[in-house]
Coordinates of C-alpha atoms in Angstrom, one line a residue:
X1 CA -33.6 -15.2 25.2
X2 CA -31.5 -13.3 22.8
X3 CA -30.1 -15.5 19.7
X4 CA -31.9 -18.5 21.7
X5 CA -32.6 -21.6 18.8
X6 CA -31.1 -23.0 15.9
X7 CA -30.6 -21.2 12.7
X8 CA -33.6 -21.3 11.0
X9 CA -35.0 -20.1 14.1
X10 CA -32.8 -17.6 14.1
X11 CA -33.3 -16.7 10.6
X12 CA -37.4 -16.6 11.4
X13 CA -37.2 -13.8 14.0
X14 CA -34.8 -11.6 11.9
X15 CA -37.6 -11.8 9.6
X16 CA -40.4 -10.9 11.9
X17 CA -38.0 -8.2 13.5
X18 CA -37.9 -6.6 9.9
X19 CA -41.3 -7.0 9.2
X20 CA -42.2 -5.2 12.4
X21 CA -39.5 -2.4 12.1
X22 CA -40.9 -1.7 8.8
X23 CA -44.5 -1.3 9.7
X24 CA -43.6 0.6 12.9
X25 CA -41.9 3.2 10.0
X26 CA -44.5 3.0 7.8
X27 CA -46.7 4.8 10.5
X28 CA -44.1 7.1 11.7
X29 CA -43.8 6.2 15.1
X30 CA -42.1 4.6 18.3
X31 CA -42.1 0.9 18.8
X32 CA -44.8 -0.3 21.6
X33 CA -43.2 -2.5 24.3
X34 CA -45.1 -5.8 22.8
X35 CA -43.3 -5.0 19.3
X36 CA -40.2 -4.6 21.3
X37 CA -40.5 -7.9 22.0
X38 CA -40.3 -9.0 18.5
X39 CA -37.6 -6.4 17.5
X40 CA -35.0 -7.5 20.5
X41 CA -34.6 -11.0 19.0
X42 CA -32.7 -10.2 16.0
X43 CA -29.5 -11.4 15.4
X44 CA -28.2 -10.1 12.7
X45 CA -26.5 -12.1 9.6
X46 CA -23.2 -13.1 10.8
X47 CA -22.6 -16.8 10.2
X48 CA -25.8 -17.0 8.4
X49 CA -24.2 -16.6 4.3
X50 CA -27.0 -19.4 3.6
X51 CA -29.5 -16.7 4.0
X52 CA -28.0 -14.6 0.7
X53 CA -27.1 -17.9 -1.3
X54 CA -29.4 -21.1 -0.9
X55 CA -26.7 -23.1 -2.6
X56 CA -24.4 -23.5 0.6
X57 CA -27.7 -25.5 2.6
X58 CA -30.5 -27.5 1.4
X59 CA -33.9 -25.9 1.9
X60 CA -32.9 -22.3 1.8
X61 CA -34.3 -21.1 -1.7
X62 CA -37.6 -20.0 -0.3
X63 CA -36.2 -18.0 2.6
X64 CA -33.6 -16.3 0.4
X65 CA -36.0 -15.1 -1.7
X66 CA -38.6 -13.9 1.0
X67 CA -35.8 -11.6 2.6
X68 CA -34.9 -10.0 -0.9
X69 CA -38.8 -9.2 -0.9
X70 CA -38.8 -7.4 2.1
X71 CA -35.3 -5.3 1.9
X72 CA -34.5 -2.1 0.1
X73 CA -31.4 -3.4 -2.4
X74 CA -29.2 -1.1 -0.2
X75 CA -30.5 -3.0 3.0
X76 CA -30.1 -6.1 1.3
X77 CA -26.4 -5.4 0.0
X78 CA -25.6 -4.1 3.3
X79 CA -27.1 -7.5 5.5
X80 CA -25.4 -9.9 2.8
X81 CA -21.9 -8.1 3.2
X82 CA -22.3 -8.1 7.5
X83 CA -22.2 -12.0 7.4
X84 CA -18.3 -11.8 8.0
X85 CA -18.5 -10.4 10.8
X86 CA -22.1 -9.4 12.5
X87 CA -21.7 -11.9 15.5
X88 CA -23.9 -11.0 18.1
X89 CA -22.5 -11.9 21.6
X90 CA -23.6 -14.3 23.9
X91 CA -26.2 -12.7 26.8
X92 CA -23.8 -14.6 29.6
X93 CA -21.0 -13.1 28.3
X94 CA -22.2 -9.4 28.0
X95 CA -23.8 -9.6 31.4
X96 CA -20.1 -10.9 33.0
X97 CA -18.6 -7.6 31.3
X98 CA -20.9 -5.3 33.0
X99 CA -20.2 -7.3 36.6
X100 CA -16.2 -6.7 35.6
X101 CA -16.8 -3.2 34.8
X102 CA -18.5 -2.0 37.9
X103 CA -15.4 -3.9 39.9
X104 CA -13.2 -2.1 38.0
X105 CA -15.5 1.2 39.4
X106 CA -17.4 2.2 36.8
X107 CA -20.7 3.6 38.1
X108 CA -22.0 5.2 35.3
X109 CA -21.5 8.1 33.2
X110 CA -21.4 9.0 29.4
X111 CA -21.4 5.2 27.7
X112 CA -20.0 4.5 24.3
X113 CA -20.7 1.0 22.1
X114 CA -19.1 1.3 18.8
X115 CA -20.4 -1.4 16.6
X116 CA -23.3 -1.4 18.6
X117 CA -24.7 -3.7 16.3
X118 CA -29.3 -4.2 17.9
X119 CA -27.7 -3.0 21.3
X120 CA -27.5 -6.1 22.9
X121 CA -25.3 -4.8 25.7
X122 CA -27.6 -1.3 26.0
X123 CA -30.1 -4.3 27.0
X124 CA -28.5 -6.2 29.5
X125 CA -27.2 -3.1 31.4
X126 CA -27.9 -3.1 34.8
X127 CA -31.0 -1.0 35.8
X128 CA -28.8 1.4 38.1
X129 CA -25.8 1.7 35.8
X130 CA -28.3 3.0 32.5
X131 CA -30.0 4.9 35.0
X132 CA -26.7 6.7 35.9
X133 CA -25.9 7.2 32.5
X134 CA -26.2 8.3 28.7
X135 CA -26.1 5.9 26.0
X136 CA -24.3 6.4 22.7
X137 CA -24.1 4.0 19.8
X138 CA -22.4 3.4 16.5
X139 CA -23.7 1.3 13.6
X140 CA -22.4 0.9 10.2
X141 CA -25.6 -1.1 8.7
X142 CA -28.9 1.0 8.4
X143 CA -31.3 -1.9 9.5
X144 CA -29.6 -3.2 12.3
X145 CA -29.4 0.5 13.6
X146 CA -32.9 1.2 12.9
X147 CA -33.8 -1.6 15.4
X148 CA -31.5 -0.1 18.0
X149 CA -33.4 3.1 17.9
X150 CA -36.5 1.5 18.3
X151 CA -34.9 -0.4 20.9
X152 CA -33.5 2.1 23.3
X153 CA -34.9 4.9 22.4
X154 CA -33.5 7.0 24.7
X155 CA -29.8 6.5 23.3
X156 CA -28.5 8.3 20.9
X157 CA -27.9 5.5 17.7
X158 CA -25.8 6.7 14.9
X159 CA -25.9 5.4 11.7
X160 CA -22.6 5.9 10.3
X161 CA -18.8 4.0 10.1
X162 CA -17.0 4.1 13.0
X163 CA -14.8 6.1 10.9
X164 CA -17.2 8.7 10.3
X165 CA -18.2 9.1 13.7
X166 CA -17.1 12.2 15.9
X167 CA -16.9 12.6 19.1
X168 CA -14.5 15.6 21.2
X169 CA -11.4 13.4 22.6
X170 CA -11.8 12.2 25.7
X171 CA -16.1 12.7 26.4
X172 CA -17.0 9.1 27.0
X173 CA -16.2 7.6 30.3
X174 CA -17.2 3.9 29.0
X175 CA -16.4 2.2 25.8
X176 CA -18.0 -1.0 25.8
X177 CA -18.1 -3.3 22.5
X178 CA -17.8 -6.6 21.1
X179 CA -15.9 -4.8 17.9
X180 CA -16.2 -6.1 14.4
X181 CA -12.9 -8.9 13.6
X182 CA -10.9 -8.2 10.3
X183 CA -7.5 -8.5 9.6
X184 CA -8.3 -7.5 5.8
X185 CA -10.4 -4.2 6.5
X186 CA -8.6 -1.1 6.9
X187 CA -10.7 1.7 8.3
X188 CA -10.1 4.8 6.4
X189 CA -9.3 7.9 8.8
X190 CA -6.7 10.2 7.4
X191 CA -6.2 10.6 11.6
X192 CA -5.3 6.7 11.5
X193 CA -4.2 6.0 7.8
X194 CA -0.9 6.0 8.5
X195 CA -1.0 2.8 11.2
X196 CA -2.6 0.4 8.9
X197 CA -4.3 -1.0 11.5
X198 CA -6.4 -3.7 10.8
X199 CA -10.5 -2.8 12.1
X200 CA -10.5 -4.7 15.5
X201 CA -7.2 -2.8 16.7
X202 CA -8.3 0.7 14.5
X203 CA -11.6 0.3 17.2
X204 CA -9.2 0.0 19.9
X205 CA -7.0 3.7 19.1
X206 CA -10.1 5.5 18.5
X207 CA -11.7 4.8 21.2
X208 CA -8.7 5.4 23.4
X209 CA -8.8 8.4 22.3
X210 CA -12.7 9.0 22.8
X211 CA -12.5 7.7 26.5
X212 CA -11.6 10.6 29.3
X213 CA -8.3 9.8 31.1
X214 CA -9.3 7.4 34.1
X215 CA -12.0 5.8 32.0
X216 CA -12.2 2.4 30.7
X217 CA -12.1 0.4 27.8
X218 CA -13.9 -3.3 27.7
X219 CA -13.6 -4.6 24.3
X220 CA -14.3 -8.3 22.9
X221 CA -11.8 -8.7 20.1
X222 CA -9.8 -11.5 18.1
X223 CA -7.4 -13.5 19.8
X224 CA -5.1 -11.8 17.2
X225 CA -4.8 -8.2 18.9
X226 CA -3.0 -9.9 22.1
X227 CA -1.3 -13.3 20.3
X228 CA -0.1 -10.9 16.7
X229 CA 3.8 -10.9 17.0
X230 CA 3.8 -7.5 15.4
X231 CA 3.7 -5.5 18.3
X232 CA 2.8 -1.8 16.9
X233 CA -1.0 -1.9 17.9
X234 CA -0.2 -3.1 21.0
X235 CA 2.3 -0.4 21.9
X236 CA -0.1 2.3 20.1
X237 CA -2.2 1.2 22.8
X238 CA 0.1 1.2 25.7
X239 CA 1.4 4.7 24.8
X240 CA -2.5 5.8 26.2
X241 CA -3.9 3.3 28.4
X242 CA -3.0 1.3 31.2
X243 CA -3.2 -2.5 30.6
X244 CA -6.3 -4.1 33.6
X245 CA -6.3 -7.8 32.4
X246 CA -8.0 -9.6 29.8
X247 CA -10.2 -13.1 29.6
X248 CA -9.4 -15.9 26.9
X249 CA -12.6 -17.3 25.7
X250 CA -13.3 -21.0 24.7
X251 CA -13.9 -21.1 20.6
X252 CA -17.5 -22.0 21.6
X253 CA -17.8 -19.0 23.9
X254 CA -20.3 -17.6 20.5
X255 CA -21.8 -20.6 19.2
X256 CA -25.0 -21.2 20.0
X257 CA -25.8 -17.5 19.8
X258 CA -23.7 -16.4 16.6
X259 CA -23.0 -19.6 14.9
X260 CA -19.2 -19.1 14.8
X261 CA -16.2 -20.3 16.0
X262 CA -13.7 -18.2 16.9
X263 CA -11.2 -17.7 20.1
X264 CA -11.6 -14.2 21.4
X265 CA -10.1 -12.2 24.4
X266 CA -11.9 -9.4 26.3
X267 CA -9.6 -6.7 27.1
X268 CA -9.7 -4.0 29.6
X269 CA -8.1 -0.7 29.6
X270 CA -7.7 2.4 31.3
X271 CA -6.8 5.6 29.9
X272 CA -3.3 6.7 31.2
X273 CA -4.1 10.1 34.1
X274 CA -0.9 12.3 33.3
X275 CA 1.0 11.5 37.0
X276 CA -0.3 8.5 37.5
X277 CA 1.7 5.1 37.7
X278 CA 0.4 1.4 36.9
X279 CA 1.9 -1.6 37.6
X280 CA 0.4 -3.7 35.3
X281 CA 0.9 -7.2 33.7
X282 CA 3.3 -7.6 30.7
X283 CA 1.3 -7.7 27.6
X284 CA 3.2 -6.3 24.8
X285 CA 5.3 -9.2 23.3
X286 CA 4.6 -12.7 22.7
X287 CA 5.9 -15.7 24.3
X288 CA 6.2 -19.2 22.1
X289 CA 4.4 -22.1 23.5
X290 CA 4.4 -25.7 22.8
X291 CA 0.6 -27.0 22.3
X292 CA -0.8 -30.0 22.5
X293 CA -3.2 -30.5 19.0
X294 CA -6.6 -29.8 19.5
X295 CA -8.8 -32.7 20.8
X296 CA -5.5 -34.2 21.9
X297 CA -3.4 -34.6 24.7
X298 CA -0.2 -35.2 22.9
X299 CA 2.2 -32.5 22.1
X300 CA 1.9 -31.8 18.3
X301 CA 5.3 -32.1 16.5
X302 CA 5.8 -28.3 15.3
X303 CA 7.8 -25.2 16.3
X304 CA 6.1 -23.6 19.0
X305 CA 3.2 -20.9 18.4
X306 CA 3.4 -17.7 20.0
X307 CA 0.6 -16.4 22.9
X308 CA 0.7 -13.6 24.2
X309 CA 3.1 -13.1 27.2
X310 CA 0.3 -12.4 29.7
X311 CA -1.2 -15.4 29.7
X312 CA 1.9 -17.6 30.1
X313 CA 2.5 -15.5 33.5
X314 CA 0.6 -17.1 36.7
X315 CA -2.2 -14.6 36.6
X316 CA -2.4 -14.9 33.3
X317 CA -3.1 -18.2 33.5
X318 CA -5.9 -17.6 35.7
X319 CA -7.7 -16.1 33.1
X320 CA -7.9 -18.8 30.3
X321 CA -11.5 -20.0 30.2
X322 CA -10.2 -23.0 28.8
X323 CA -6.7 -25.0 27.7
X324 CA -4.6 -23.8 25.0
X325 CA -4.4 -25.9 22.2
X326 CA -3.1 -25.8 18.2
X327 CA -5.4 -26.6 15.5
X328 CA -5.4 -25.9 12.0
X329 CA -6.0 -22.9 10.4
X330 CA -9.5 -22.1 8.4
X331 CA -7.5 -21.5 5.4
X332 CA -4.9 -24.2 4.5
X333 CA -2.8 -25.6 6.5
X334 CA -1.2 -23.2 9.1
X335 CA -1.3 -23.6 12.4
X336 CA -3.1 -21.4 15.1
X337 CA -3.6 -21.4 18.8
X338 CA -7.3 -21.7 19.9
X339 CA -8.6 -22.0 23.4
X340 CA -10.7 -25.4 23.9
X341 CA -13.7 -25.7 26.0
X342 CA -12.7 -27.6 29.4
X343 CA -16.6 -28.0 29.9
X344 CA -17.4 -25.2 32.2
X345 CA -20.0 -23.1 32.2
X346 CA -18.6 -19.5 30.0
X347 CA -21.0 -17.5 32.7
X348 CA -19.5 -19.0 35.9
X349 CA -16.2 -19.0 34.6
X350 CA -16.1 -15.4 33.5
X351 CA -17.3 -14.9 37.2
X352 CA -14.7 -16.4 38.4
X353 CA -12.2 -14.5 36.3
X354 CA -13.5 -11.2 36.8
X355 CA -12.3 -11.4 40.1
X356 CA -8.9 -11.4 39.7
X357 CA -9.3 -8.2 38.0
X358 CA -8.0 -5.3 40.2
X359 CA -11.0 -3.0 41.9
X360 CA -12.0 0.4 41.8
X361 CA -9.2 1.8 39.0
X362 CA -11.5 4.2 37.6
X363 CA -10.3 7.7 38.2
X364 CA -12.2 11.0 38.2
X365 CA -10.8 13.3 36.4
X366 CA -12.0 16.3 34.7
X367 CA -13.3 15.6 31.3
X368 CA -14.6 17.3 28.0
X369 CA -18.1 19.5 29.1

């Protein structure tokens, strides 16, 4: 049921899961299982700006001003700058990327979810994989991690930046996330600084880095880490981990449950064993494609917009949940490529993707004690 309902809806159990949170602190203690209950159907604030300024929708004054009542002005500043990008995923779609990771061969071990945001993929782990393994997340915003704790509260949740989180190279054997999107943000890590690299790609090198050679990587990310013609994060990447596939989402893939729209890929990676060759797909460079225009079947007059090279390969193809289309951009007039819904169902069709991803990859190797 998580992120079930429309917005107000929405808005009305981020209020009760608040409410709760803080009267569970108030007494000092652990959350009871009934007041888990409550406390799993947050969402979070991303897509919801209406909730910090009743200008942009009719009938939000009242609500505004009863969530400024109940946060600290640090909780409140923190909520109001997550609506960017605080976009909870989609149960169907969290629940395919455990089934992809255990074909890939993970069976547990020391799990990492940067961004972990409530911990909705700590919640839809399968009962054998959490029991075979140790839970670790990261979360920027106080609140949100504050429910995680209460939520799992056998993990370990950290509230801090990515940035400011350490962890020896090479001690997880999972990193699992549906990271944070900006091309704007620019995490600052004097390891990193150098790379500029914008935060869905800076999520991607550090936790290469954090995963133990033979590991994996399963991140959700902007369509613009694969389809960027700059290739630098890409090939950062590469240098470290083997390329496994990745899935195109529809732009709907996170609208019912995040109110966005957005196209998004979900990557997976290995990290590279010394001695130990991978035949992978292409992915580095970009390939330019004519597109029809979105909602029709005509080819749009315009130079050709570049995707990435996988996915104009025939196995590549395979994994487009959808049909490639150019629309126009958010801001202005440029063009973009976007994946439209064909009408199947996300869950099914991840299924169906997943398994032509290769099996058993994950290599045991020795890793930090």
């Amino acid at each position: 049921h998580l992120g079930e309902g429309s917005i107000e809806v929405k808005f009305n159990d981020n209020i009760a899961a608040i409410t709760t949170l803080k009267k569970i602190e108030s007494e000092n203690r652990l959350a009871a299982p009934e007041e888990q209950k409550i406390l799993v159907r947050y969402v979070g604030w991303g897509g919801m700006p209406q909730a910090f300024n009743y200008h942009e929708q009719e009938g939000w004054r009242e609500r505004t001003k009863q969530l400024a009542a109940l946060l600290t002005e640090a909780e409140y500043d923190a909520a109001r700058a997550s609506t960017t990008n605080a976009h909870y995923t989609a149960p169907k779609v969290v629940s395919a990327m455990w089934d992809a990771v255990r074909r890939l061969g993970f069976k547990g071990g020391r799990t990492l979810e940067p961004g972990v945001g409530s911990g909705n993929f700590f919640g839809l782990m399968p009962d054998d994989l959490m029991r075979a393994s140790k839970l670790t997340g990261v979360e920027l915003d106080s609140l949100t991690a504050r429910i995680a704790k209460q939520l799992y509260q056998q993990a370990s949740i950290v509230n801090k930046g990515y940035q400011d989180a350490t962890y020896p190279q090479g001690f997880f054997d999972l990193t699992i996330s549906n990271v944070p999107f900006s091309e704007a943000d620019h995490p600052v890590d004097k390891k990193y600084n150098k790379e500029r690299l914008n935060l869905h790609d800076y999520y991607f090198r550090k936790s290469i880095e954090l995963t133990r050679p033979g590991g994996l990587i399963a991140f959700i990310t902007s369509k613009g880490t694969m389809d960027k013609l700059d290739t630098k994060a890409r090939s950062l990447f590469a240098d470290k981990a083997d390329f496994l596939g990745a899935i195109r989402l529809p732009q709907d893939a996170f609208s019912e449950n995040a109110n966005t729209t957005v196209t998004t890929d979900i990557i997976f990676l290995r990290r590279k064993v010394d001695g130990v060759k991978f035949e992978g797909s292409p992915w580095l460079n970009t390939a330019k494609m004519d597109l029809p225009e979105a909602g029709s079947e005509n080819k749009f007059d315009t130079t050709a917009l570049p995707v990435n090279e996988y996915f104009a390969t025939p196995e590549g193809k395979e994994m487009l949940l959808g049909r490639l289309v150019m629309r126009r951009g958010r801001y202005g007039n440029a063009s973009e490529v976007a994946l439209e819904s064909d009408g199947r169902d996300i869950g099914k069709a991840i299924g169906e993707a997943i398994a032509n991803l290769p099996e058993n990859v994950v290599i045991e190797t020795s890793r930090v004690k």
